[in-house]
Amino acid sequence: EVQLQASGGGLVQAGGSLTLSCTFSEFTFDNAAIGWFRQAPGKEREGLACIYGVVGSTYYSDSVKGRFTISSDNAKNTVYLQMNNLKPEDTAVYYCAAEEDFGGPPLVPGYWGQGTQVTVSS
């Protein structure tokens, strides 16, 4: 059974940084992509970034480009989301998700991890 485990959320002040981790198991990353989404209260879920396993290509939404960086450590079966210069509007529940046989953005997940709360105070 494919499992995705997100962690690393917390409370941070505006302008601060946070790194989220997504550890996956029973999943072959080679031809797949893993990405991060978020959902704020009262808003739709938003795709943020994804990384294509076999070549390491990365894709970002305009809302986080230049502030967030997605990366992977295949030896640790982990994908990271480094978030810098955080703003109060980044407050949301963050989810990692995976798509097997990735055909290009946008990521269409077949698997989801549980969410991790990120709260940015002003």
PDB file of C-alpha atoms in Angstrom:
ATOM      1  CA  GLU A   1       0.000   0.000   0.000  1.00  0.00           C
ATOM      2  CA  VAL A   2       1.386   3.383  -1.043  1.00  0.00           C
ATOM      3  CA  GLN A   3       1.875   5.699   1.885  1.00  0.00           C
ATOM      4  CA  LEU A   4       2.823   9.354   2.017  1.00  0.00           C
ATOM      5  CA  GLN A   5       3.676  10.930   5.346  1.00  0.00           C
ATOM      6  CA  ALA A   6       3.893  14.725   5.576  1.00  0.00           C
ATOM      7  CA  SER A   7       5.573  16.451   8.474  1.00  0.00           C
ATOM      8  CA  GLY A   8       7.326  19.647   9.468  1.00  0.00           C
ATOM      9  CA  GLY A   9       4.451  22.081   9.842  1.00  0.00           C
ATOM     10  CA  GLY A  10       4.260  24.538  12.672  1.00  0.00           C
ATOM     11  CA  LEU A  11       3.961  28.145  13.723  1.00  0.00           C
ATOM     12  CA  VAL A  12       6.361  30.679  12.260  1.00  0.00           C
ATOM     13  CA  GLN A  13       6.523  34.458  12.102  1.00  0.00           C
ATOM     14  CA  ALA A  14       6.108  36.317   8.835  1.00  0.00           C
ATOM     15  CA  GLY A  15       9.383  36.419   6.957  1.00  0.00           C
ATOM     16  CA  GLY A  16      10.508  33.157   8.500  1.00  0.00           C
ATOM     17  CA  SER A  17      11.228  29.794   6.959  1.00  0.00           C
ATOM     18  CA  LEU A  18       9.968  26.264   7.348  1.00  0.00           C
ATOM     19  CA  THR A  19      10.781  22.968   5.664  1.00  0.00           C
ATOM     20  CA  LEU A  20       8.150  20.330   5.104  1.00  0.00           C
ATOM     21  CA  SER A  21       9.006  16.680   4.500  1.00  0.00           C
ATOM     22  CA  CYS A  22       7.046  14.012   2.672  1.00  0.00           C
ATOM     23  CA  THR A  23       8.260  10.475   3.218  1.00  0.00           C
ATOM     24  CA  PHE A  24       6.880   7.874   0.846  1.00  0.00           C
ATOM     25  CA  SER A  25       6.830   4.099   0.911  1.00  0.00           C
ATOM     26  CA  GLU A  26       5.699   1.265  -1.354  1.00  0.00           C
ATOM     27  CA  PHE A  27       6.076   3.678  -4.247  1.00  0.00           C
ATOM     28  CA  THR A  28       8.468   3.833  -7.165  1.00  0.00           C
ATOM     29  CA  PHE A  29       9.525   7.393  -7.767  1.00  0.00           C
ATOM     30  CA  ASP A  30      11.209   6.755 -11.096  1.00  0.00           C
ATOM     31  CA  ASN A  31       8.406   7.720 -13.469  1.00  0.00           C
ATOM     32  CA  ALA A  32       6.236   9.457 -10.943  1.00  0.00           C
ATOM     33  CA  ALA A  33       5.918  12.932  -9.536  1.00  0.00           C
ATOM     34  CA  ILE A  34       5.352  14.086  -6.004  1.00  0.00           C
ATOM     35  CA  GLY A  35       4.030  17.488  -5.164  1.00  0.00           C
ATOM     36  CA  TRP A  36       2.709  19.772  -2.486  1.00  0.00           C
ATOM     37  CA  PHE A  37      -0.740  21.274  -2.194  1.00  0.00           C
ATOM     38  CA  ARG A  38      -2.306  23.481   0.424  1.00  0.00           C
ATOM     39  CA  GLN A  39      -5.781  24.373   1.527  1.00  0.00           C
ATOM     40  CA  ALA A  40      -6.651  27.408   3.595  1.00  0.00           C
ATOM     41  CA  PRO A  41      -9.969  27.699   5.418  1.00  0.00           C
ATOM     42  CA  GLY A  42     -12.747  28.551   3.034  1.00  0.00           C
ATOM     43  CA  LYS A  43     -10.514  28.205  -0.018  1.00  0.00           C
ATOM     44  CA  GLU A  44      -9.985  25.547  -2.652  1.00  0.00           C
ATOM     45  CA  ARG A  45      -7.008  23.254  -2.559  1.00  0.00           C
ATOM     46  CA  GLU A  46      -4.084  24.829  -4.418  1.00  0.00           C
ATOM     47  CA  GLY A  47      -1.211  23.063  -6.147  1.00  0.00           C
ATOM     48  CA  LEU A  48       2.153  24.588  -5.199  1.00  0.00           C
ATOM     49  CA  ALA A  49       5.041  22.580  -6.565  1.00  0.00           C
ATOM     50  CA  CYS A  50       5.966  19.177  -7.844  1.00  0.00           C
ATOM     51  CA  ILE A  51       9.076  17.239  -8.724  1.00  0.00           C
ATOM     52  CA  TYR A  52       9.375  14.614 -11.443  1.00  0.00           C
ATOM     53  CA  GLY A  53      11.313  11.689 -10.049  1.00  0.00           C
ATOM     54  CA  VAL A  54      13.226  10.325 -13.014  1.00  0.00           C
ATOM     55  CA  VAL A  55      14.847  13.590 -14.073  1.00  0.00           C
ATOM     56  CA  GLY A  56      14.237  15.814 -11.080  1.00  0.00           C
ATOM     57  CA  SER A  57      12.381  18.477 -13.028  1.00  0.00           C
ATOM     58  CA  THR A  58      10.520  20.892 -10.820  1.00  0.00           C
ATOM     59  CA  TYR A  59       7.409  22.955 -11.367  1.00  0.00           C
ATOM     60  CA  TYR A  60       5.965  25.795  -9.286  1.00  0.00           C
ATOM     61  CA  SER A  61       2.806  27.794  -9.083  1.00  0.00           C
ATOM     62  CA  ASP A  62       3.176  31.526  -9.540  1.00  0.00           C
ATOM     63  CA  SER A  63       2.083  32.104  -5.949  1.00  0.00           C
ATOM     64  CA  VAL A  64       5.192  30.422  -4.514  1.00  0.00           C
ATOM     65  CA  LYS A  65       7.775  30.663  -7.288  1.00  0.00           C
ATOM     66  CA  GLY A  66      10.933  32.221  -5.950  1.00  0.00           C
ATOM     67  CA  ARG A  67      10.015  31.598  -2.300  1.00  0.00           C
ATOM     68  CA  PHE A  68       9.453  27.836  -2.137  1.00  0.00           C
ATOM     69  CA  THR A  69      11.831  25.123  -3.317  1.00  0.00           C
ATOM     70  CA  ILE A  70      10.945  21.479  -3.821  1.00  0.00           C
ATOM     71  CA  SER A  71      13.640  18.837  -3.713  1.00  0.00           C
ATOM     72  CA  SER A  72      14.024  15.133  -3.167  1.00  0.00           C
ATOM     73  CA  ASP A  73      16.371  12.720  -1.453  1.00  0.00           C
ATOM     74  CA  ASN A  74      15.695   9.428  -3.182  1.00  0.00           C
ATOM     75  CA  ALA A  75      17.913   7.521  -0.772  1.00  0.00           C
ATOM     76  CA  LYS A  76      15.627   8.615   2.041  1.00  0.00           C
ATOM     77  CA  ASN A  77      12.406   8.323   0.003  1.00  0.00           C
ATOM     78  CA  THR A  78      11.652  11.891   0.974  1.00  0.00           C
ATOM     79  CA  VAL A  79      10.523  15.015  -0.840  1.00  0.00           C
ATOM     80  CA  TYR A  80      11.035  18.400   0.806  1.00  0.00           C
ATOM     81  CA  LEU A  81       9.402  21.771   0.468  1.00  0.00           C
ATOM     82  CA  GLN A  82      11.634  24.572   1.664  1.00  0.00           C
ATOM     83  CA  MET A  83       9.488  27.627   2.318  1.00  0.00           C
ATOM     84  CA  ASN A  84      11.149  31.020   2.721  1.00  0.00           C
ATOM     85  CA  ASN A  85       9.844  34.510   3.333  1.00  0.00           C
ATOM     86  CA  LEU A  86       6.594  33.130   4.627  1.00  0.00           C
ATOM     87  CA  LYS A  87       3.540  35.365   4.680  1.00  0.00           C
ATOM     88  CA  PRO A  88       0.347  35.187   6.719  1.00  0.00           C
ATOM     89  CA  GLU A  89      -1.506  34.217   3.548  1.00  0.00           C
ATOM     90  CA  ASP A  90       0.611  31.061   3.391  1.00  0.00           C
ATOM     91  CA  THR A  91      -1.293  29.795   6.416  1.00  0.00           C
ATOM     92  CA  ALA A  92      -2.964  26.548   5.408  1.00  0.00           C
ATOM     93  CA  VAL A  93      -2.929  22.806   5.755  1.00  0.00           C
ATOM     94  CA  TYR A  94      -0.215  21.468   3.476  1.00  0.00           C
ATOM     95  CA  TYR A  95      -0.505  18.083   1.784  1.00  0.00           C
ATOM     96  CA  CYS A  96       1.890  16.013  -0.236  1.00  0.00           C
ATOM     97  CA  ALA A  97       0.562  13.889  -3.070  1.00  0.00           C
ATOM     98  CA  ALA A  98       1.850  11.599  -5.776  1.00  0.00           C
ATOM     99  CA  GLU A  99       1.027  10.731  -9.354  1.00  0.00           C
ATOM    100  CA  GLU A 100       2.333   7.576 -10.985  1.00  0.00           C
ATOM    101  CA  ASP A 101       3.274   7.798 -14.660  1.00  0.00           C
ATOM    102  CA  PHE A 102       3.567  11.556 -14.570  1.00  0.00           C
ATOM    103  CA  GLY A 103       2.802  13.150 -17.912  1.00  0.00           C
ATOM    104  CA  GLY A 104       3.602  16.741 -17.062  1.00  0.00           C
ATOM    105  CA  PRO A 105       2.028  19.451 -14.932  1.00  0.00           C
ATOM    106  CA  PRO A 106      -0.409  19.857 -13.407  1.00  0.00           C
ATOM    107  CA  LEU A 107       0.051  17.006 -10.980  1.00  0.00           C
ATOM    108  CA  VAL A 108      -3.013  14.768 -10.848  1.00  0.00           C
ATOM    109  CA  PRO A 109      -2.577  12.830  -7.645  1.00  0.00           C
ATOM    110  CA  GLY A 110      -3.563   9.250  -7.188  1.00  0.00           C
ATOM    111  CA  TYR A 111      -2.235   9.206  -3.642  1.00  0.00           C
ATOM    112  CA  TRP A 112      -2.422  11.728  -0.831  1.00  0.00           C
ATOM    113  CA  GLY A 113      -0.662  12.095   2.465  1.00  0.00           C
ATOM    114  CA  GLN A 114      -2.251  13.517   5.552  1.00  0.00           C
ATOM    115  CA  GLY A 115      -1.982  17.266   5.996  1.00  0.00           C
ATOM    116  CA  THR A 116       0.378  19.254   8.148  1.00  0.00           C
ATOM    117  CA  GLN A 117      -0.649  22.666   9.491  1.00  0.00           C
ATOM    118  CA  VAL A 118       1.438  25.720   8.692  1.00  0.00           C
ATOM    119  CA  THR A 119       0.538  28.919  10.502  1.00  0.00           C
ATOM    120  CA  VAL A 120       2.288  32.191   9.742  1.00  0.00           C
ATOM    121  CA  SER A 121       1.783  34.970  12.242  1.00  0.00           C
ATOM    122  CA  SER A 122       2.045  38.628  11.307  1.00  0.00           C
TER     123      SER A 122
END
